[in-house]
PDB file of C-alpha atoms in Angstrom:
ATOM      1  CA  UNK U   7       0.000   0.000   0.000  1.00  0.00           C
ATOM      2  CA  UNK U   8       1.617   3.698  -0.775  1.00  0.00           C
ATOM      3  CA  UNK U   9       2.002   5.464   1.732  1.00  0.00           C
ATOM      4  CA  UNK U  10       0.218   9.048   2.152  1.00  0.00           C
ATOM      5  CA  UNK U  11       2.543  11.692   1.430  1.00  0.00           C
ATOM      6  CA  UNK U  12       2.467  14.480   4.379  1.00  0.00           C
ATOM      7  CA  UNK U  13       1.974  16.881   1.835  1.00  0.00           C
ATOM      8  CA  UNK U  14      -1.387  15.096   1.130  1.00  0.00           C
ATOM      9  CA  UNK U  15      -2.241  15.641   4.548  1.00  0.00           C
ATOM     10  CA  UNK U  16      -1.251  19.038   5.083  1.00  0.00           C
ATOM     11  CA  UNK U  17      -3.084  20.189   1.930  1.00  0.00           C
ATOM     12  CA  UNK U  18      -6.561  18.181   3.404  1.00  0.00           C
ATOM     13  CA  UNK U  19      -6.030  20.115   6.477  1.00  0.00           C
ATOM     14  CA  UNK U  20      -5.559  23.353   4.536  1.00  0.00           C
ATOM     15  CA  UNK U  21      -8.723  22.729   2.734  1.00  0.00           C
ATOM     16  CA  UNK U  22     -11.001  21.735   5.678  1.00  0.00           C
ATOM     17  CA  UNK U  23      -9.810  25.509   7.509  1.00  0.00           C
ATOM     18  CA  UNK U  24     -10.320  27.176   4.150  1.00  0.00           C
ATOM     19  CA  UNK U  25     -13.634  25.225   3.006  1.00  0.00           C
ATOM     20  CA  UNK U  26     -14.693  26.497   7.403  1.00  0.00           C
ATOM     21  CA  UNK U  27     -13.550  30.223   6.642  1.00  0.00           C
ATOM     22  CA  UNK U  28     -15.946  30.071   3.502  1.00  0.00           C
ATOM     23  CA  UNK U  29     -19.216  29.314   5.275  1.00  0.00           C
ATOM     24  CA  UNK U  30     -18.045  31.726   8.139  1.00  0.00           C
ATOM     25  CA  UNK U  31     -17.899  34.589   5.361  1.00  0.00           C
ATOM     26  CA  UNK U  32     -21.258  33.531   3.652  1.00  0.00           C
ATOM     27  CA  UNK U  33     -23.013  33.181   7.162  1.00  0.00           C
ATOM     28  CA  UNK U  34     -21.606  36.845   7.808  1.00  0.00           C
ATOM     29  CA  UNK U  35     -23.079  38.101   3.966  1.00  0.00           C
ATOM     30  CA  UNK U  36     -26.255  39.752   4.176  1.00  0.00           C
ATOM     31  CA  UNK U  37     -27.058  38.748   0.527  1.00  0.00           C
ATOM     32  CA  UNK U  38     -25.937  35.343   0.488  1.00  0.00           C
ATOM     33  CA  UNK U  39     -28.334  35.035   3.223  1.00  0.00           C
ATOM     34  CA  UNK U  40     -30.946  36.501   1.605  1.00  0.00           C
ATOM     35  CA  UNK U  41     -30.852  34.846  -1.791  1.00  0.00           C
ATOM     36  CA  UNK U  42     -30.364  31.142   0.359  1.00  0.00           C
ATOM     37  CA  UNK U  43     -33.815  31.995   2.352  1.00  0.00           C
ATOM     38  CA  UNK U  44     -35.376  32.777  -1.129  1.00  0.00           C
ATOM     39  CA  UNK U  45     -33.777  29.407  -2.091  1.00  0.00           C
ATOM     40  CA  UNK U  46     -34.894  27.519   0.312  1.00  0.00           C
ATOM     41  CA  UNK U  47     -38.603  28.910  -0.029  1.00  0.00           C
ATOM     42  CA  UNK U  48     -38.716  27.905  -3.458  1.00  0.00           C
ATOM     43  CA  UNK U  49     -37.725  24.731  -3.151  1.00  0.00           C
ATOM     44  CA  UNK U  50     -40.242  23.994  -0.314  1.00  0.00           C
ATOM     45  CA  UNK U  51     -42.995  25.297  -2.059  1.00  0.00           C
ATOM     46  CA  UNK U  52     -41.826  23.181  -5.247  1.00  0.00           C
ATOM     47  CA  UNK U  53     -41.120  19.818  -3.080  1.00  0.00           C
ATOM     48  CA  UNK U  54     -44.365  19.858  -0.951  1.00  0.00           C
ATOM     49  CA  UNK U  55     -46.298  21.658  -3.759  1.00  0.00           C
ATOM     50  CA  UNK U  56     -48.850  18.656  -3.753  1.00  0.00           C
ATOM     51  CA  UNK U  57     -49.753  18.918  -0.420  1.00  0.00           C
ATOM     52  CA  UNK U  58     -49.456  23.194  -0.137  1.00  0.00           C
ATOM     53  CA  UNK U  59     -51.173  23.744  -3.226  1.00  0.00           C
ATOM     54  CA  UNK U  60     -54.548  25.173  -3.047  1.00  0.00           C
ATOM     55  CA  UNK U  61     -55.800  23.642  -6.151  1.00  0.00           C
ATOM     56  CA  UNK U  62     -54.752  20.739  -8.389  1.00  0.00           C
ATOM     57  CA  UNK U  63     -52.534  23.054 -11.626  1.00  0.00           C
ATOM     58  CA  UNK U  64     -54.820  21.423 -14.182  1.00  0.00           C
ATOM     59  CA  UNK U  65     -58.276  21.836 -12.777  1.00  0.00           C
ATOM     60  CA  UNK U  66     -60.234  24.084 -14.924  1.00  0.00           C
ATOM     61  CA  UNK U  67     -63.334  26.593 -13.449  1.00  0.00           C
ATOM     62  CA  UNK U  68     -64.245  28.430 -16.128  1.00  0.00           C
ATOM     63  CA  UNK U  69     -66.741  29.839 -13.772  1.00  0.00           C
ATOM     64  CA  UNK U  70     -63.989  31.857 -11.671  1.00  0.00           C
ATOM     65  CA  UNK U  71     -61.596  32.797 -15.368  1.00  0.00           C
ATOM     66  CA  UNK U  72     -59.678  35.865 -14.925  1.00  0.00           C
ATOM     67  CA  UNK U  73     -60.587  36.187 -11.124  1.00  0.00           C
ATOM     68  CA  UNK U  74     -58.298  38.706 -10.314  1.00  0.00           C
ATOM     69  CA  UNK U  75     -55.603  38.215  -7.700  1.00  0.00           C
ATOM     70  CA  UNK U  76     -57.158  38.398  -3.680  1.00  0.00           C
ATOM     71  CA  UNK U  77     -60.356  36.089  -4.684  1.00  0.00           C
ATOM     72  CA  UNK U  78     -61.145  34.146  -1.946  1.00  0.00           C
ATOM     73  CA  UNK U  79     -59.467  30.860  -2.649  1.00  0.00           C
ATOM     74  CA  UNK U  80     -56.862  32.395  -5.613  1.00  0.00           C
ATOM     75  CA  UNK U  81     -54.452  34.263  -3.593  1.00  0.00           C
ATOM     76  CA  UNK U  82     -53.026  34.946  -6.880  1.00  0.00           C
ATOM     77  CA  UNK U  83     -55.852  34.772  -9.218  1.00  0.00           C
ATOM     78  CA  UNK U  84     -57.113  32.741 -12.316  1.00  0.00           C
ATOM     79  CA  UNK U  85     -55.881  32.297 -15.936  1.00  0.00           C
ATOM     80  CA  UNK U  86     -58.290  31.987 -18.523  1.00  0.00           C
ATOM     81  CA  UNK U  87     -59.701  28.666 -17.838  1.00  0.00           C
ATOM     82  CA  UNK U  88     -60.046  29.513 -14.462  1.00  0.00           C
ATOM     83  CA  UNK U  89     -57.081  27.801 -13.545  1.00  0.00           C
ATOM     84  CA  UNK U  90     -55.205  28.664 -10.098  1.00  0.00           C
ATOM     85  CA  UNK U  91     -51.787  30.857 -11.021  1.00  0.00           C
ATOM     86  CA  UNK U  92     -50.691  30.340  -7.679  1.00  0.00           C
ATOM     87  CA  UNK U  93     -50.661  26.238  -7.363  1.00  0.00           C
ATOM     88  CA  UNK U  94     -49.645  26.485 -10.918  1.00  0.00           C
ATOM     89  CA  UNK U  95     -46.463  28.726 -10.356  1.00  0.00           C
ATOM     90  CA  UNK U  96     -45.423  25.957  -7.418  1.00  0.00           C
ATOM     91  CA  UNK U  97     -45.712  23.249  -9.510  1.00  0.00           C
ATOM     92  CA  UNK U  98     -44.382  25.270 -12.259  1.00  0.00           C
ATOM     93  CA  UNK U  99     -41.236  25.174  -9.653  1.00  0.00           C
ATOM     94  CA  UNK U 100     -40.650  21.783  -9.128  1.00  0.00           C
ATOM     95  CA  UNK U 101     -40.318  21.907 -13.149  1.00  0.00           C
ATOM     96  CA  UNK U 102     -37.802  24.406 -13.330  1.00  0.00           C
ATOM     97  CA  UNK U 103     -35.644  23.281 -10.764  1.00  0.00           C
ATOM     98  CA  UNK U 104     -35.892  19.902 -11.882  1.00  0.00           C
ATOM     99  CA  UNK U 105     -34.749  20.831 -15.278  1.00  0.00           C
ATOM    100  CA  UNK U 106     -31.806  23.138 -13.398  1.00  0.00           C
ATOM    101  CA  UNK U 107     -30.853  20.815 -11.296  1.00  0.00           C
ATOM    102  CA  UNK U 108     -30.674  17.897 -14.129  1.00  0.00           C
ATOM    103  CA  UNK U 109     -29.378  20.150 -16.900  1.00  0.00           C
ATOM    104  CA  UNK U 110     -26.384  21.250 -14.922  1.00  0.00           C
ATOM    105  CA  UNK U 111     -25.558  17.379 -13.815  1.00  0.00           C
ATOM    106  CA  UNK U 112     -25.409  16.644 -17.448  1.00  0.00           C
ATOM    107  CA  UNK U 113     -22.482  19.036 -17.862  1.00  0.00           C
ATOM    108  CA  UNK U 114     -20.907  18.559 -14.570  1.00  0.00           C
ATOM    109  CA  UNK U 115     -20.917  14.668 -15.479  1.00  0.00           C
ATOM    110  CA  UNK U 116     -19.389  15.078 -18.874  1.00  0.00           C
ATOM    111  CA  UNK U 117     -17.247  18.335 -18.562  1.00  0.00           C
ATOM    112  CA  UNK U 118     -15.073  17.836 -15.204  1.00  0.00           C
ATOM    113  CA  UNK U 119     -14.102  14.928 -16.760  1.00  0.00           C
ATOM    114  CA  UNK U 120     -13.235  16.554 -20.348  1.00  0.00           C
ATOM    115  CA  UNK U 121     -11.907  19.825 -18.477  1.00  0.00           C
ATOM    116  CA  UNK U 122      -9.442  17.645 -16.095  1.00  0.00           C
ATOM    117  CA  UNK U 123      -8.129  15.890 -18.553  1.00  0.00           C
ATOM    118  CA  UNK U 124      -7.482  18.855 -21.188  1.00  0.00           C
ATOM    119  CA  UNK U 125      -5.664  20.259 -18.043  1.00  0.00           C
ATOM    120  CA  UNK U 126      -3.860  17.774 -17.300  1.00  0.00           C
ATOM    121  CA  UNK U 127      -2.654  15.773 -20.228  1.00  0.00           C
ATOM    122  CA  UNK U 128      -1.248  17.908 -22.542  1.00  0.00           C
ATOM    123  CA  UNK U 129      -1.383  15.497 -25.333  1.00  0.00           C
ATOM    124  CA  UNK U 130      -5.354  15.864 -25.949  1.00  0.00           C
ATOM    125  CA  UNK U 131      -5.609  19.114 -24.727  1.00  0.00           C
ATOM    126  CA  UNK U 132      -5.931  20.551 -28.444  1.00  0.00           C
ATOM    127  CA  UNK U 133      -8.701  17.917 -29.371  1.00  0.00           C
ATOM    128  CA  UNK U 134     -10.835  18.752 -26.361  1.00  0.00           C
ATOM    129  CA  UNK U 135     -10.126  22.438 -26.737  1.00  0.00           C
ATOM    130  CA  UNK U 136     -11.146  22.201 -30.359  1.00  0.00           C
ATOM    131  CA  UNK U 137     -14.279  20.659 -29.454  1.00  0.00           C
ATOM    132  CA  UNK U 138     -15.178  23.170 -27.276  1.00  0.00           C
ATOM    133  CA  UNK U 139     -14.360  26.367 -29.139  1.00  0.00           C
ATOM    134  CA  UNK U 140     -16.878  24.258 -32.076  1.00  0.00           C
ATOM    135  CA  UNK U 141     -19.707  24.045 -29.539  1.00  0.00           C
ATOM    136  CA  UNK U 142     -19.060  27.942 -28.035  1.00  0.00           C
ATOM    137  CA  UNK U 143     -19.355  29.131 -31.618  1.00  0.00           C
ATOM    138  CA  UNK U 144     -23.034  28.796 -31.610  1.00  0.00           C
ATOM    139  CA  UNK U 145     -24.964  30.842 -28.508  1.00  0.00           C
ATOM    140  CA  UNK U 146     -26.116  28.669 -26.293  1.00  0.00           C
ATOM    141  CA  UNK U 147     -30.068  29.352 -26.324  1.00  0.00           C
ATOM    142  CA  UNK U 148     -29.704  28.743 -30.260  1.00  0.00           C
ATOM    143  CA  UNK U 149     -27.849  25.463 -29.613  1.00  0.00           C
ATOM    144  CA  UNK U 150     -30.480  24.346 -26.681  1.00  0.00           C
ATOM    145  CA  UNK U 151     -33.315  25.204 -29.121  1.00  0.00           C
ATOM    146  CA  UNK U 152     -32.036  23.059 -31.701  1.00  0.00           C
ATOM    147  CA  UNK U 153     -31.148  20.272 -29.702  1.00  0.00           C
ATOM    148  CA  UNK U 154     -34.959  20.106 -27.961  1.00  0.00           C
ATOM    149  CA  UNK U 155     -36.362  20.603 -31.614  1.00  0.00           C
ATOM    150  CA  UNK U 156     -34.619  17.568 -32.954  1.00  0.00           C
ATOM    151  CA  UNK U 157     -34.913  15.081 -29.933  1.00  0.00           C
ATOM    152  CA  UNK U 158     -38.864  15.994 -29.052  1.00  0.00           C
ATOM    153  CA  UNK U 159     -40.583  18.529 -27.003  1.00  0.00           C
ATOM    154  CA  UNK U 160     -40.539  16.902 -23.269  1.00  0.00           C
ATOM    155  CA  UNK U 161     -38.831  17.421 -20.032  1.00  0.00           C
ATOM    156  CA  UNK U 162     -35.830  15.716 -20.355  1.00  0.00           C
ATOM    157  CA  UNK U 163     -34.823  16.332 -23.556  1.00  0.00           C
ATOM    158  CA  UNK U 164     -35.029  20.007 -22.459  1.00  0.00           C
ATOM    159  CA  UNK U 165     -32.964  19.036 -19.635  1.00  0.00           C
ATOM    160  CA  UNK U 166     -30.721  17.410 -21.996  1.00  0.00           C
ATOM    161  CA  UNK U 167     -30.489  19.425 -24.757  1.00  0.00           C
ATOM    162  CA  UNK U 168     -29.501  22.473 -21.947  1.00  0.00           C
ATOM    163  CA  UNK U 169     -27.020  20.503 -20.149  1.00  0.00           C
ATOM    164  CA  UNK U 170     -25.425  19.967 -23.599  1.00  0.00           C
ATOM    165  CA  UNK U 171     -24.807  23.583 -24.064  1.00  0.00           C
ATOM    166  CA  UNK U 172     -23.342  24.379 -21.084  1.00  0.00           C
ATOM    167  CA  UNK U 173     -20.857  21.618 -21.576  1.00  0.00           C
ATOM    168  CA  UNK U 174     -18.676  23.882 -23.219  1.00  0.00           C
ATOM    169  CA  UNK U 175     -18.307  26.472 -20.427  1.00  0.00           C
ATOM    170  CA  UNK U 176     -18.052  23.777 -17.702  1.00  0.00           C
ATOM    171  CA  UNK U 177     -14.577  22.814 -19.459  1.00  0.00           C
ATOM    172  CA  UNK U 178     -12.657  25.736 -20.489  1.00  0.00           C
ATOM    173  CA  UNK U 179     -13.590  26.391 -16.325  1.00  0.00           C
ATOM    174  CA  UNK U 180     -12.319  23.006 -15.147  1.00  0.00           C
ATOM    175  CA  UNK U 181      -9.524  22.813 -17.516  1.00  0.00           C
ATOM    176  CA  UNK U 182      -8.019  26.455 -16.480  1.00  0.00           C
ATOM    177  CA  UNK U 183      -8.089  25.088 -12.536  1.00  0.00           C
ATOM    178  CA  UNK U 184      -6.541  21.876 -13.574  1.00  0.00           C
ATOM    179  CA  UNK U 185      -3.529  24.153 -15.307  1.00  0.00           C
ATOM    180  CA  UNK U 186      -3.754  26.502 -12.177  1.00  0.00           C
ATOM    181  CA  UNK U 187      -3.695  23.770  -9.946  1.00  0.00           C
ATOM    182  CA  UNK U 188      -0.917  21.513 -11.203  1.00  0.00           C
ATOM    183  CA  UNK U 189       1.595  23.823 -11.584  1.00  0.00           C
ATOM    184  CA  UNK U 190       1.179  24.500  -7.172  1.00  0.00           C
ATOM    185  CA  UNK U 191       4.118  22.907  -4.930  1.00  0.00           C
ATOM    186  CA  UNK U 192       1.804  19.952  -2.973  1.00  0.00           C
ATOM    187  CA  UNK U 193       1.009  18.177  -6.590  1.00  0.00           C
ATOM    188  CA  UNK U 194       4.692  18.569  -7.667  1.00  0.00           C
ATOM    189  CA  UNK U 195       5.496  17.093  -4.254  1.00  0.00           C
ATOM    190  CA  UNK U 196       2.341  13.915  -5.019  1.00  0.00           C
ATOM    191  CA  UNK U 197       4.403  13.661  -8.192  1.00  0.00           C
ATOM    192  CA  UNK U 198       7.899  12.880  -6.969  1.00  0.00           C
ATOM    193  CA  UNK U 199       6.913  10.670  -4.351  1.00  0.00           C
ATOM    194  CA  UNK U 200       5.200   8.546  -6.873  1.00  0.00           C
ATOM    195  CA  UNK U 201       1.826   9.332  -7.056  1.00  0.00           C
ATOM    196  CA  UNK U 202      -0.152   8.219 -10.505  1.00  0.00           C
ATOM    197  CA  UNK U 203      -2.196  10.372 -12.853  1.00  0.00           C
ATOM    198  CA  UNK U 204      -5.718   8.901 -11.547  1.00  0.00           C
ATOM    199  CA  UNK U 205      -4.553   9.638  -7.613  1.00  0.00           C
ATOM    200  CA  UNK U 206      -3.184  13.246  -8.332  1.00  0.00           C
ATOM    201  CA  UNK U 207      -6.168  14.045 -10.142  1.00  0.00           C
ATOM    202  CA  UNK U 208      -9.086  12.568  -7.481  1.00  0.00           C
ATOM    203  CA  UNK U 209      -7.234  12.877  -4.171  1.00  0.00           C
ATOM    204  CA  UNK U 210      -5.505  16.283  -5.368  1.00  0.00           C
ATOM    205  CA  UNK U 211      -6.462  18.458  -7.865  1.00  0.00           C
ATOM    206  CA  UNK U 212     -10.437  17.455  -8.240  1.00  0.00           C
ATOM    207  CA  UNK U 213     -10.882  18.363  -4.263  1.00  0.00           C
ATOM    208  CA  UNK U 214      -9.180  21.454  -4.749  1.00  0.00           C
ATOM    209  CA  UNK U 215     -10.985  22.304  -7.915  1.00  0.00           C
ATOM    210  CA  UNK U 216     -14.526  21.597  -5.793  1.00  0.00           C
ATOM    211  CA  UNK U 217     -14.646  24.978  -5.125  1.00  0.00           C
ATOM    212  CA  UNK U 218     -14.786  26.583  -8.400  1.00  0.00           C
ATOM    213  CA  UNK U 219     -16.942  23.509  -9.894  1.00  0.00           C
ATOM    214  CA  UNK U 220     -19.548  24.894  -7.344  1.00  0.00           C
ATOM    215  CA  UNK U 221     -19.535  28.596  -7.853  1.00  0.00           C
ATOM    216  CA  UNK U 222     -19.969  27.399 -11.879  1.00  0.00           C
ATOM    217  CA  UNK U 223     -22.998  24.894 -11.094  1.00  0.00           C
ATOM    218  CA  UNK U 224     -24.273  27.623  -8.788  1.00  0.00           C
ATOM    219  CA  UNK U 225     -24.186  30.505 -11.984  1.00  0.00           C
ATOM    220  CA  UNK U 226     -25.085  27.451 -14.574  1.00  0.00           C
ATOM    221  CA  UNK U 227     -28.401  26.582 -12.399  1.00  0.00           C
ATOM    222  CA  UNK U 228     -30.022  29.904 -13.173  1.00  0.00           C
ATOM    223  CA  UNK U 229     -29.076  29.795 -16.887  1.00  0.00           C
ATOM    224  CA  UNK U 230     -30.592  26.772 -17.686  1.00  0.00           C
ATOM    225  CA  UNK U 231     -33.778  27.931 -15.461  1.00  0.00           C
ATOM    226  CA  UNK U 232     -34.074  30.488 -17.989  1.00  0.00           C
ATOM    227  CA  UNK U 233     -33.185  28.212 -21.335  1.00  0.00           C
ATOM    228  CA  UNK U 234     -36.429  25.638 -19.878  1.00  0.00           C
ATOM    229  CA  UNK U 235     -38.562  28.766 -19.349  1.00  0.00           C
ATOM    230  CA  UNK U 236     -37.426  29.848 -23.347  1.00  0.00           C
ATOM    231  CA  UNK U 237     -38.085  26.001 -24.306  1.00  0.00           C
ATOM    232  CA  UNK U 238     -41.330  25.877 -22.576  1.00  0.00           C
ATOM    233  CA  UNK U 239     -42.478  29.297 -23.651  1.00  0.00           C
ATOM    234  CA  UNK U 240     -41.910  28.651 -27.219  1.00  0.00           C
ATOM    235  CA  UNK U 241     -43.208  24.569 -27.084  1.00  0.00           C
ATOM    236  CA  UNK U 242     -40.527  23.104 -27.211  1.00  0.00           C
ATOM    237  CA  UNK U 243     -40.291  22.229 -23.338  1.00  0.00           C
ATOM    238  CA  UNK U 244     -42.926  20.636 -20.893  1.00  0.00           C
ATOM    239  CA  UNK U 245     -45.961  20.156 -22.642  1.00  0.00           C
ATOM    240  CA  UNK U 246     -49.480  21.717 -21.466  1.00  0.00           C
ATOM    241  CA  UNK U 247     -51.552  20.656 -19.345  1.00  0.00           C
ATOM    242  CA  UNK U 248     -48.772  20.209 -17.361  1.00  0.00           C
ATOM    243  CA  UNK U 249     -47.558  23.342 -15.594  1.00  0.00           C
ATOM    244  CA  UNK U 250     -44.330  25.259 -16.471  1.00  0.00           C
ATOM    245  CA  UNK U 251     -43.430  28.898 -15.717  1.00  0.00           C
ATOM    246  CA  UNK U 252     -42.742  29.084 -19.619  1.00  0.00           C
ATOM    247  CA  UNK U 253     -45.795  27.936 -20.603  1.00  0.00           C
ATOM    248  CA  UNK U 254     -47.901  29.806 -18.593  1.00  0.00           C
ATOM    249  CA  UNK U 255     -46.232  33.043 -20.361  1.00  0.00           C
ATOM    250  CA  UNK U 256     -46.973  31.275 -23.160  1.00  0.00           C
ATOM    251  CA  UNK U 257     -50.668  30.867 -22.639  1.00  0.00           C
ATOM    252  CA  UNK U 258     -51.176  34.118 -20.512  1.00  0.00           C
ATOM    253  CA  UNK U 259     -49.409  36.621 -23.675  1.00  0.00           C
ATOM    254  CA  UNK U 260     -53.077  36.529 -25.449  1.00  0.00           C
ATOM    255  CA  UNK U 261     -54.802  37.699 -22.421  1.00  0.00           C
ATOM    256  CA  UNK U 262     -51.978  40.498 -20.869  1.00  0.00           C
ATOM    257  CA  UNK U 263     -54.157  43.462 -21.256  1.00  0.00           C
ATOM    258  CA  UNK U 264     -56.790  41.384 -19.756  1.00  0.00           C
ATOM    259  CA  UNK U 265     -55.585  39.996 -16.401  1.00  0.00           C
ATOM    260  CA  UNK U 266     -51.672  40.776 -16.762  1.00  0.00           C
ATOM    261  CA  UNK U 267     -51.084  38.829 -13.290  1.00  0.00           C
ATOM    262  CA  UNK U 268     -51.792  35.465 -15.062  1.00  0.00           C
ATOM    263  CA  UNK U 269     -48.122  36.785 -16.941  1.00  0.00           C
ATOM    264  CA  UNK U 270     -46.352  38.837 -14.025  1.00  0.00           C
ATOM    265  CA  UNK U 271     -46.673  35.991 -11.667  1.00  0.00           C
ATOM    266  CA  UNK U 272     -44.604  33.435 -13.125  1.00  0.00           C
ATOM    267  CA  UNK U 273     -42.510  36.559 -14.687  1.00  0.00           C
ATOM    268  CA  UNK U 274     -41.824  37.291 -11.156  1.00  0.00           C
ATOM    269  CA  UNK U 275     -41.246  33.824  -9.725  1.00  0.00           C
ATOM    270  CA  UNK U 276     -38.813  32.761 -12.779  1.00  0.00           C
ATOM    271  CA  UNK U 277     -37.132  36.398 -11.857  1.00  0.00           C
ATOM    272  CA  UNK U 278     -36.900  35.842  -8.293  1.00  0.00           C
ATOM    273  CA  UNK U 279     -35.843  32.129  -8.527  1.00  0.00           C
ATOM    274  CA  UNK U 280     -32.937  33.078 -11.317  1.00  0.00           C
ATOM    275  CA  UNK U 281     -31.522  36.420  -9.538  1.00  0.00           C
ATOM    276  CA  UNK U 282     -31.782  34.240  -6.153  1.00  0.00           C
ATOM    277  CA  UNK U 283     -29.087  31.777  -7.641  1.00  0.00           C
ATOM    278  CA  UNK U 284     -26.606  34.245  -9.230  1.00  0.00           C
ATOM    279  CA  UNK U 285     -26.699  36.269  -5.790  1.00  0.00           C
ATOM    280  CA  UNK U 286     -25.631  32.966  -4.095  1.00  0.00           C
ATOM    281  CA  UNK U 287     -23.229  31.910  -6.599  1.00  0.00           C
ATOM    282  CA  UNK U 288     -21.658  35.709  -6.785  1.00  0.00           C
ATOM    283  CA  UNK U 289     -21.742  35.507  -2.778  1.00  0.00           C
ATOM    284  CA  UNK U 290     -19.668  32.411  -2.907  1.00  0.00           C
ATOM    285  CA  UNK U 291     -17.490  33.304  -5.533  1.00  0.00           C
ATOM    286  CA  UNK U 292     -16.331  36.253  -2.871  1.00  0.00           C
ATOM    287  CA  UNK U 293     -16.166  34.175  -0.225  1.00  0.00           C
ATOM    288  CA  UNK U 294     -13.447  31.777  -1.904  1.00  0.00           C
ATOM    289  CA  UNK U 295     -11.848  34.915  -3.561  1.00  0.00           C
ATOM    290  CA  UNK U 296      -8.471  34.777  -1.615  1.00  0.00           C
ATOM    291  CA  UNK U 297      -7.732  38.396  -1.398  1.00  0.00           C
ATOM    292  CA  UNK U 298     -11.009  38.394   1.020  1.00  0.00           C
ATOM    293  CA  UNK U 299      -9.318  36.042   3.287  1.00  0.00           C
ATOM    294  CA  UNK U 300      -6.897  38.609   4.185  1.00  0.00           C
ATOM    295  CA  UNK U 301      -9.376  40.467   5.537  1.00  0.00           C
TER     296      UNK U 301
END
């Protein structure tokens, strides 16, 4: 069995105390708070949206269309079939977060990989860079768009075809850490006591590179909020009856001079839910930046 160098363990110490220091500065953040209450909000109200929901999103009362928003039982009004925004919008939720949540996985599983090893081994480093200057030439909610319109309008192959596109990004971000990274003293040190390529880059330089992989999911989530709401919106995404924020812009564009809340609401909760995120990820990016920890 190798032994573990002492430099291993003296860099796992270092990055316990820093990784302590960075929840101690975004506990001490007024925004980071803020944005990780709105956070947590949302997702409650998307997770137990079954149970908190006033109405089932798909039950129509044509009866009560275009109530406007304070009717008893439609805190925040009816569409035009008479449809509750409100249960709608937290449902609507638990479809943009899923899509978030599953479109960023797809690049994180595909590009830390890619991004290491373009970092790392200099040998492919061209091809992957290559491939990734091919994908950044088109913008990314053209590329998303065309990837939903060939594999079907659904869910997942919104998630999919969003994850896709941020591939790129993911990469270039993993592969200039990986550069950054191996160039420091402790993987030199992992080197010349005989450490192999797999164990300097998963006991080394992926732990250190955590950080920033974090930060980029964190800005990433928010992006590809926006890209389902896009999808949706224009039919390529979730398909009605089944609530999205997108669609419900969709549906509610006909009818804006008419009850405008059946639009603003979901405006508001994709803009809430998307600025929420980046204030996070921006708070967190500070908190790592190591000029604040001289502070």
């Amino acid at each position: 069995m190798m032994a573990v160098p002492e430099v291993t363990v003296a860099a796992g110490t270092a990055l316990t105390s820093r990784r302590r220091k960075v929840v101690r500065r975004m506990l001490r953040n007024p925004l980071a708070i803020t944005g990780l209450v709105v956070l947590a909000i949302a997702v409650l109200a998307a997770v137990l949206a079954p149970w908190l929901a006033p109405h089932e999103p798909t039950d129509t009362h044509l009866s009560n269309a275009f109530a406007p928003p304070g009717t008893p039982g439609y805190l925040l009004g009816t569409d035009d079939l008479g449809r509750d925004v409100l249960s709608r919008i937290m449902f609507g939720l638990r479809a943009s977060l899923h899509v978030g949540l599953l479109a960023v996985a797809t690049s994180l599983v595909v590009g830390v990989p890619l991004g290491l090893m373009a970092g790392y081994f200099l040998a492919i480093d061209a091809l992957i860079s290559r491939f990734t200057d091919l994908v950044l030439a088109f913008p990314f909610l053209i590329l998303a768009v065309g990837l939903a319109a060939i594999r079907g309008a659904s869910l997942g192959n919104a998630a999919i075809a969003i994850g896709i596109a941020q591939i790129p990004g993911v990469i270039r971000i993993v592969r200039s850490e990986t550069l950054r990274l191996k160039s420091l003293d402790f993987v030199s040190a992992a080197i010349v006591e005989g450490a192999g390529d797999p164990w300097v880059l998963g006991r080394h330089i992926l732990p250190n590179a955590a950080s920033v992989i974090i930060v980029q999911a964190t800005v990433a989530i928010p992006a590809a909020i926006l890209g389902e709401a896009v999808l949706s919106f224009l039919g390529l995404g979730i398909q009605p009856p089944a609530p999205s924020l997108g669609t419900m812009l969709s549906d509610a564009q006909q009818f804006a001079s008419r009850a405008p809340w059946a639009a603003v609401m979901p405006g508001v909760a994709i803009m809430l839910l998307a600025l929420a995120f980046n204030i996070v990820g921006d708070s967190l990016r500070d908190a790592l930046d190591p000029k604040a920890s001289r502070r």
